[in-house]
PDB file of C-alpha atoms in Angstrom:
ATOM      1  CA  UNK A1109    -111.903 -32.380  97.051  1.00 46.00           C
ATOM      2  CA  UNK A1110    -112.058 -35.812  95.371  1.00 47.00           C
ATOM      3  CA  UNK A1111    -111.424 -35.934  91.702  1.00 45.00           C
ATOM      4  CA  UNK A1112    -112.782 -38.758  89.583  1.00 46.00           C
ATOM      5  CA  UNK A1113    -110.576 -39.736  86.720  1.00 42.00           C
ATOM      6  CA  UNK A1114    -112.063 -41.485  83.737  1.00 44.00           C
ATOM      7  CA  UNK A1115    -109.657 -43.101  81.363  1.00 41.00           C
ATOM      8  CA  UNK A1116    -110.587 -43.079  77.732  1.00 47.00           C
ATOM      9  CA  UNK A1117    -109.560 -46.159  75.762  1.00 46.00           C
ATOM     10  CA  UNK A1118    -106.623 -45.646  73.469  1.00 48.00           C
ATOM     11  CA  UNK A1119    -107.425 -45.137  69.832  1.00 50.00           C
ATOM     12  CA  UNK A1120    -105.549 -48.338  68.853  1.00 50.00           C
ATOM     13  CA  UNK A1121    -107.850 -50.530  70.930  1.00 51.00           C
ATOM     14  CA  UNK A1122    -110.849 -49.231  69.012  1.00 55.00           C
ATOM     15  CA  UNK A1123    -109.314 -50.246  65.682  1.00 56.00           C
ATOM     16  CA  UNK A1124    -110.642 -53.394  64.025  1.00 59.00           C
ATOM     17  CA  UNK A1125    -108.516 -56.491  64.557  1.00 59.00           C
ATOM     18  CA  UNK A1126    -105.618 -56.804  62.173  1.00 60.00           C
ATOM     19  CA  UNK A1127    -106.129 -59.022  59.170  1.00 66.00           C
ATOM     20  CA  UNK A1128    -104.194 -62.301  59.424  1.00 63.00           C
ATOM     21  CA  UNK A1129    -101.012 -62.249  57.432  1.00 62.00           C
ATOM     22  CA  UNK A1130    -100.570 -64.819  54.673  1.00 67.00           C
ATOM     23  CA  UNK A1131     -98.467 -67.776  55.713  1.00 58.00           C
ATOM     24  CA  UNK A1132     -95.285 -68.738  53.950  1.00 54.00           C
ATOM     25  CA  UNK A1133     -94.773 -72.408  53.080  1.00 59.00           C
ATOM     26  CA  UNK A1134     -91.987 -72.234  55.658  1.00 54.00           C
ATOM     27  CA  UNK A1135     -94.323 -71.122  58.468  1.00 54.00           C
ATOM     28  CA  UNK A1136     -94.100 -73.575  61.339  1.00 53.00           C
ATOM     29  CA  UNK A1137     -96.942 -73.983  63.777  1.00 56.00           C
ATOM     30  CA  UNK A1138     -95.850 -76.979  65.812  1.00 64.00           C
ATOM     31  CA  UNK A1139     -98.448 -79.354  67.146  1.00 67.00           C
ATOM     32  CA  UNK A1140     -97.467 -81.519  70.068  1.00 75.00           C
ATOM     33  CA  UNK A1141     -99.042 -84.705  71.323  1.00 78.00           C
ATOM     34  CA  UNK A1142     -98.815 -85.340  75.023  1.00 82.00           C
ATOM     35  CA  UNK A1143     -98.208 -89.032  75.624  1.00 83.00           C
ATOM     36  CA  UNK A1144     -97.894 -91.111  78.753  1.00 87.00           C
ATOM     37  CA  UNK A1145     -95.780 -94.271  78.858  1.00 89.00           C
ATOM     38  CA  UNK A1146     -95.277 -96.223  82.078  1.00 92.00           C
ATOM     39  CA  UNK A1147     -95.993 -93.108  84.163  1.00 89.00           C
ATOM     40  CA  UNK A1148     -93.620 -90.885  82.176  1.00 91.00           C
ATOM     41  CA  UNK A1149     -94.848 -87.968  80.076  1.00 90.00           C
ATOM     42  CA  UNK A1150     -93.597 -87.335  76.530  1.00 87.00           C
ATOM     43  CA  UNK A1151     -94.330 -84.289  74.387  1.00 84.00           C
ATOM     44  CA  UNK A1152     -93.967 -85.405  70.790  1.00 83.00           C
ATOM     45  CA  UNK A1153     -93.980 -83.037  67.837  1.00 80.00           C
ATOM     46  CA  UNK A1154     -96.386 -83.921  65.045  1.00 76.00           C
ATOM     47  CA  UNK A1155     -93.448 -83.347  62.677  1.00 75.00           C
ATOM     48  CA  UNK A1156     -91.863 -86.538  64.040  1.00 78.00           C
ATOM     49  CA  UNK A1157     -94.965 -88.574  63.199  1.00 73.00           C
ATOM     50  CA  UNK A1158     -95.611 -88.120  59.464  1.00 63.00           C
ATOM     51  CA  UNK A1159     -99.326 -88.099  58.781  1.00 56.00           C
ATOM     52  CA  UNK A1160     -99.671 -88.274  62.573  1.00 53.00           C
ATOM     53  CA  UNK A1161     -98.553 -91.871  62.376  1.00 56.00           C
ATOM     54  CA  UNK A1162    -100.899 -94.797  62.639  1.00 63.00           C
ATOM     55  CA  UNK A1163    -100.794 -94.752  66.423  1.00 63.00           C
ATOM     56  CA  UNK A1164    -101.976 -91.155  66.761  1.00 61.00           C
ATOM     57  CA  UNK A1165    -104.458 -91.514  63.884  1.00 62.00           C
ATOM     58  CA  UNK A1166    -106.049 -94.531  65.556  1.00 63.00           C
ATOM     59  CA  UNK A1167    -106.485 -92.538  68.789  1.00 60.00           C
ATOM     60  CA  UNK A1168    -108.233 -89.771  66.814  1.00 59.00           C
ATOM     61  CA  UNK A1169    -110.482 -92.317  65.100  1.00 63.00           C
ATOM     62  CA  UNK A1170    -111.495 -93.762  68.481  1.00 61.00           C
ATOM     63  CA  UNK A1171    -112.571 -90.262  69.574  1.00 54.00           C
ATOM     64  CA  UNK A1172    -114.213 -89.187  66.273  1.00 56.00           C
ATOM     65  CA  UNK A1173    -111.396 -86.725  65.559  1.00 56.00           C
ATOM     66  CA  UNK A1174    -112.114 -84.734  68.732  1.00 54.00           C
ATOM     67  CA  UNK A1175    -109.239 -85.951  70.855  1.00 58.00           C
ATOM     68  CA  UNK A1176    -107.092 -83.160  72.285  1.00 68.00           C
ATOM     69  CA  UNK A1177    -104.058 -84.459  74.093  1.00 70.00           C
ATOM     70  CA  UNK A1178    -102.627 -82.429  76.955  1.00 76.00           C
ATOM     71  CA  UNK A1179    -100.704 -83.156  80.129  1.00 78.00           C
ATOM     72  CA  UNK A1180    -104.002 -83.634  81.929  1.00 81.00           C
ATOM     73  CA  UNK A1181    -105.386 -85.763  79.071  1.00 81.00           C
ATOM     74  CA  UNK A1182    -102.411 -87.580  77.497  1.00 83.00           C
ATOM     75  CA  UNK A1183    -102.511 -90.337  74.930  1.00 81.00           C
ATOM     76  CA  UNK A1184    -101.717 -93.419  77.017  1.00 84.00           C
ATOM     77  CA  UNK A1185     -99.518 -95.897  75.182  1.00 84.00           C
ATOM     78  CA  UNK A1186     -99.220 -99.592  75.908  1.00 86.00           C
ATOM     79  CA  UNK A1187     -95.483 -99.854  75.223  1.00 90.00           C
ATOM     80  CA  UNK A1188     -92.430 -99.682  77.460  1.00 94.00           C
ATOM     81  CA  UNK A1189     -90.561 -96.486  78.254  1.00 93.00           C
ATOM     82  CA  UNK A1190     -87.404 -98.009  76.752  1.00 95.00           C
ATOM     83  CA  UNK A1191     -89.289 -98.664  73.473  1.00 95.00           C
ATOM     84  CA  UNK A1192     -90.529 -95.068  73.477  1.00 92.00           C
ATOM     85  CA  UNK A1193     -87.051 -93.712  74.212  1.00 93.00           C
ATOM     86  CA  UNK A1194     -85.598 -95.823  71.394  1.00 95.00           C
ATOM     87  CA  UNK A1195     -88.091 -94.700  68.727  1.00 93.00           C
ATOM     88  CA  UNK A1196     -87.858 -91.058  69.848  1.00 91.00           C
ATOM     89  CA  UNK A1197     -84.039 -91.207  69.664  1.00 93.00           C
ATOM     90  CA  UNK A1198     -84.236 -92.472  66.094  1.00 93.00           C
ATOM     91  CA  UNK A1199     -86.922 -89.995  64.999  1.00 89.00           C
ATOM     92  CA  UNK A1200     -85.120 -86.985  66.481  1.00 85.00           C
ATOM     93  CA  UNK A1201     -81.730 -88.010  65.085  1.00 86.00           C
ATOM     94  CA  UNK A1202     -83.225 -88.726  61.661  1.00 78.00           C
ATOM     95  CA  UNK A1203     -84.932 -85.313  61.569  1.00 73.00           C
ATOM     96  CA  UNK A1204     -81.774 -83.494  62.671  1.00 69.00           C
ATOM     97  CA  UNK A1205     -79.390 -85.700  60.637  1.00 75.00           C
ATOM     98  CA  UNK A1206     -77.539 -86.451  63.868  1.00 77.00           C
ATOM     99  CA  UNK A1207     -75.395 -89.524  64.496  1.00 80.00           C
ATOM    100  CA  UNK A1208     -76.909 -92.232  66.665  1.00 86.00           C
ATOM    101  CA  UNK A1209     -75.141 -94.414  69.184  1.00 90.00           C
ATOM    102  CA  UNK A1210     -77.773 -97.018  70.039  1.00 95.00           C
ATOM    103  CA  UNK A1211     -77.315-100.604  71.132  1.00 96.00           C
ATOM    104  CA  UNK A1212     -78.634-103.515  69.086  1.00 97.00           C
ATOM    105  CA  UNK A1213     -81.446-103.825  71.647  1.00 97.00           C
ATOM    106  CA  UNK A1214     -82.428-100.153  71.233  1.00 97.00           C
ATOM    107  CA  UNK A1215     -82.398-100.415  67.424  1.00 97.00           C
ATOM    108  CA  UNK A1216     -84.553-103.557  67.714  1.00 97.00           C
ATOM    109  CA  UNK A1217     -87.067-101.752  69.935  1.00 97.00           C
ATOM    110  CA  UNK A1218     -87.167 -98.768  67.580  1.00 96.00           C
ATOM    111  CA  UNK A1219     -87.812-101.105  64.645  1.00 97.00           C
ATOM    112  CA  UNK A1220     -90.617-102.820  66.535  1.00 96.00           C
ATOM    113  CA  UNK A1221     -92.368 -99.520  67.329  1.00 93.00           C
ATOM    114  CA  UNK A1222     -91.829 -98.083  63.828  1.00 92.00           C
ATOM    115  CA  UNK A1223     -93.452-101.248  62.459  1.00 93.00           C
ATOM    116  CA  UNK A1224     -96.273-101.167  65.015  1.00 89.00           C
ATOM    117  CA  UNK A1225     -97.046 -97.493  64.342  1.00 87.00           C
ATOM    118  CA  UNK A1226     -96.575 -97.870  60.574  1.00 87.00           C
ATOM    119  CA  UNK A1227     -93.895 -95.189  60.388  1.00 88.00           C
ATOM    120  CA  UNK A1228     -92.760 -96.347  56.955  1.00 88.00           C
ATOM    121  CA  UNK A1229     -89.893 -93.898  56.374  1.00 88.00           C
ATOM    122  CA  UNK A1230     -88.488 -94.382  59.872  1.00 90.00           C
ATOM    123  CA  UNK A1231     -88.836 -98.160  59.516  1.00 94.00           C
ATOM    124  CA  UNK A1232     -86.902 -98.180  56.228  1.00 94.00           C
ATOM    125  CA  UNK A1233     -84.198 -95.999  57.792  1.00 93.00           C
ATOM    126  CA  UNK A1234     -83.917 -98.308  60.829  1.00 95.00           C
ATOM    127  CA  UNK A1235     -83.704-101.453  58.653  1.00 97.00           C
ATOM    128  CA  UNK A1236     -80.958 -99.899  56.526  1.00 95.00           C
ATOM    129  CA  UNK A1237     -78.932 -98.714  59.544  1.00 94.00           C
ATOM    130  CA  UNK A1238     -79.484-101.955  61.486  1.00 96.00           C
ATOM    131  CA  UNK A1239     -78.319-104.073  58.536  1.00 96.00           C
ATOM    132  CA  UNK A1240     -75.160-101.963  58.155  1.00 95.00           C
ATOM    133  CA  UNK A1241     -74.381-101.761  61.890  1.00 95.00           C
ATOM    134  CA  UNK A1242     -74.987-105.391  62.853  1.00 96.00           C
ATOM    135  CA  UNK A1243     -74.012-107.649  59.921  1.00 94.00           C
ATOM    136  CA  UNK A1244     -72.802-110.359  62.310  1.00 92.00           C
ATOM    137  CA  UNK A1245     -75.959-110.591  64.395  1.00 94.00           C
ATOM    138  CA  UNK A1246     -76.578-114.283  65.176  1.00 92.00           C
ATOM    139  CA  UNK A1247     -78.879-115.720  62.483  1.00 92.00           C
ATOM    140  CA  UNK A1248     -81.456-117.006  64.980  1.00 91.00           C
ATOM    141  CA  UNK A1249     -81.767-113.532  66.523  1.00 93.00           C
ATOM    142  CA  UNK A1250     -82.019-111.988  63.044  1.00 94.00           C
ATOM    143  CA  UNK A1251     -84.819-114.419  62.069  1.00 93.00           C
ATOM    144  CA  UNK A1252     -86.693-113.777  65.328  1.00 93.00           C
ATOM    145  CA  UNK A1253     -86.550-109.993  64.830  1.00 96.00           C
ATOM    146  CA  UNK A1254     -87.411-110.329  61.125  1.00 96.00           C
ATOM    147  CA  UNK A1255     -90.512-112.354  62.043  1.00 93.00           C
ATOM    148  CA  UNK A1256     -91.570-109.896  64.737  1.00 95.00           C
ATOM    149  CA  UNK A1257     -91.174-106.849  62.480  1.00 97.00           C
ATOM    150  CA  UNK A1258     -91.917-108.298  59.041  1.00 96.00           C
ATOM    151  CA  UNK A1259     -88.428-107.759  57.595  1.00 97.00           C
ATOM    152  CA  UNK A1260     -88.522-110.490  54.951  1.00 95.00           C
ATOM    153  CA  UNK A1261     -85.243-109.456  53.274  1.00 95.00           C
ATOM    154  CA  UNK A1262     -83.343-110.636  56.367  1.00 96.00           C
ATOM    155  CA  UNK A1263     -84.689-114.203  56.269  1.00 91.00           C
ATOM    156  CA  UNK A1264     -82.848-115.853  53.336  1.00 89.00           C
ATOM    157  CA  UNK A1265     -79.342-114.649  54.341  1.00 91.00           C
ATOM    158  CA  UNK A1266     -79.986-115.830  57.915  1.00 91.00           C
ATOM    159  CA  UNK A1267     -81.243-119.234  56.687  1.00 88.00           C
ATOM    160  CA  UNK A1268     -78.208-119.538  54.427  1.00 88.00           C
ATOM    161  CA  UNK A1269     -75.909-118.900  57.398  1.00 89.00           C
ATOM    162  CA  UNK A1270     -77.705-121.582  59.432  1.00 87.00           C
ATOM    163  CA  UNK A1271     -77.484-124.058  56.557  1.00 85.00           C
ATOM    164  CA  UNK A1272     -73.797-123.505  55.803  1.00 86.00           C
ATOM    165  CA  UNK A1273     -72.211-122.926  59.211  1.00 86.00           C
ATOM    166  CA  UNK A1274     -70.179-125.816  60.671  1.00 88.00           C
ATOM    167  CA  UNK A1275     -72.519-126.542  63.595  1.00 86.00           C
ATOM    168  CA  UNK A1276     -76.228-127.218  63.160  1.00 83.00           C
ATOM    169  CA  UNK A1277     -78.764-125.208  65.178  1.00 82.00           C
ATOM    170  CA  UNK A1278     -78.996-126.335  68.788  1.00 82.00           C
ATOM    171  CA  UNK A1279     -82.180-127.822  70.217  1.00 80.00           C
ATOM    172  CA  UNK A1280     -82.943-124.480  71.908  1.00 78.00           C
ATOM    173  CA  UNK A1281     -82.392-122.527  68.705  1.00 77.00           C
ATOM    174  CA  UNK A1282     -84.265-124.992  66.558  1.00 76.00           C
ATOM    175  CA  UNK A1283     -87.414-126.045  68.336  1.00 75.00           C
ATOM    176  CA  UNK A1284     -87.944-123.118  70.698  1.00 79.00           C
ATOM    177  CA  UNK A1285     -86.985-120.248  68.403  1.00 84.00           C
ATOM    178  CA  UNK A1286     -87.488-121.434  64.846  1.00 85.00           C
ATOM    179  CA  UNK A1287     -90.221-124.005  65.189  1.00 85.00           C
ATOM    180  CA  UNK A1288     -90.397-127.545  63.832  1.00 84.00           C
ATOM    181  CA  UNK A1289     -91.225-126.657  60.214  1.00 85.00           C
ATOM    182  CA  UNK A1290     -88.240-124.353  59.771  1.00 85.00           C
ATOM    183  CA  UNK A1291     -85.771-126.536  61.601  1.00 85.00           C
ATOM    184  CA  UNK A1292     -86.702-129.563  59.483  1.00 85.00           C
ATOM    185  CA  UNK A1293     -86.188-127.483  56.310  1.00 84.00           C
ATOM    186  CA  UNK A1294     -82.804-126.237  57.566  1.00 85.00           C
ATOM    187  CA  UNK A1295     -81.611-129.762  58.418  1.00 85.00           C
ATOM    188  CA  UNK A1296     -82.829-131.048  55.024  1.00 85.00           C
ATOM    189  CA  UNK A1297     -80.844-128.334  53.222  1.00 85.00           C
ATOM    190  CA  UNK A1298     -77.781-128.981  55.412  1.00 83.00           C
ATOM    191  CA  UNK A1299     -77.882-132.678  54.554  1.00 83.00           C
ATOM    192  CA  UNK A1300     -78.283-131.942  50.833  1.00 82.00           C
ATOM    193  CA  UNK A1301     -75.260-129.580  50.930  1.00 77.00           C
ATOM    194  CA  UNK A1302     -73.148-132.194  52.758  1.00 76.00           C
ATOM    195  CA  UNK A1303     -74.125-134.876  50.222  1.00 78.00           C
ATOM    196  CA  UNK A1304     -72.975-132.619  47.351  1.00 79.00           C
ATOM    197  CA  UNK A1305     -69.647-131.793  49.024  1.00 66.00           C
TER     198      UNK A1305
END
């Protein structure tokens, strides 16, 4: 004889859904942005990009605020993987208060991306650390990076070094890297200093 068994739902499943609990100010609901750089995927926490950062905000604006990044629909970035690695290293270390062991090139790339994405706090941190770590960076390189990233406080000390060092800027340094206007000003100041000596 076949017996048919009917299962009654448990009483708990008939109960109304539980009311959402209030959230503490310390509640963390991480949001991640899936990003693709040179064929490599990155999952970046929103916490690392204050205010979503200019870069992410601009992507949302392009899509009327409806953009949902995922591995199948990542935000594609037009930067190099080494630039992305550099800025992520700085952002993670800054958030965790961890020491960083980056090269001058990596710090330069991180500064460029922080400037490009308007990550103001990260940019200020990078400028401060870069200045402390690389005080003897060649003045031409310092001026070039300052121009690229808008770090005006680096310009006068670098110009002063060029004007007071024993050897004048080379042709390569002068014309190709500084431009005619700057190199003429530097040579004028050098001549004035020599005349006073």
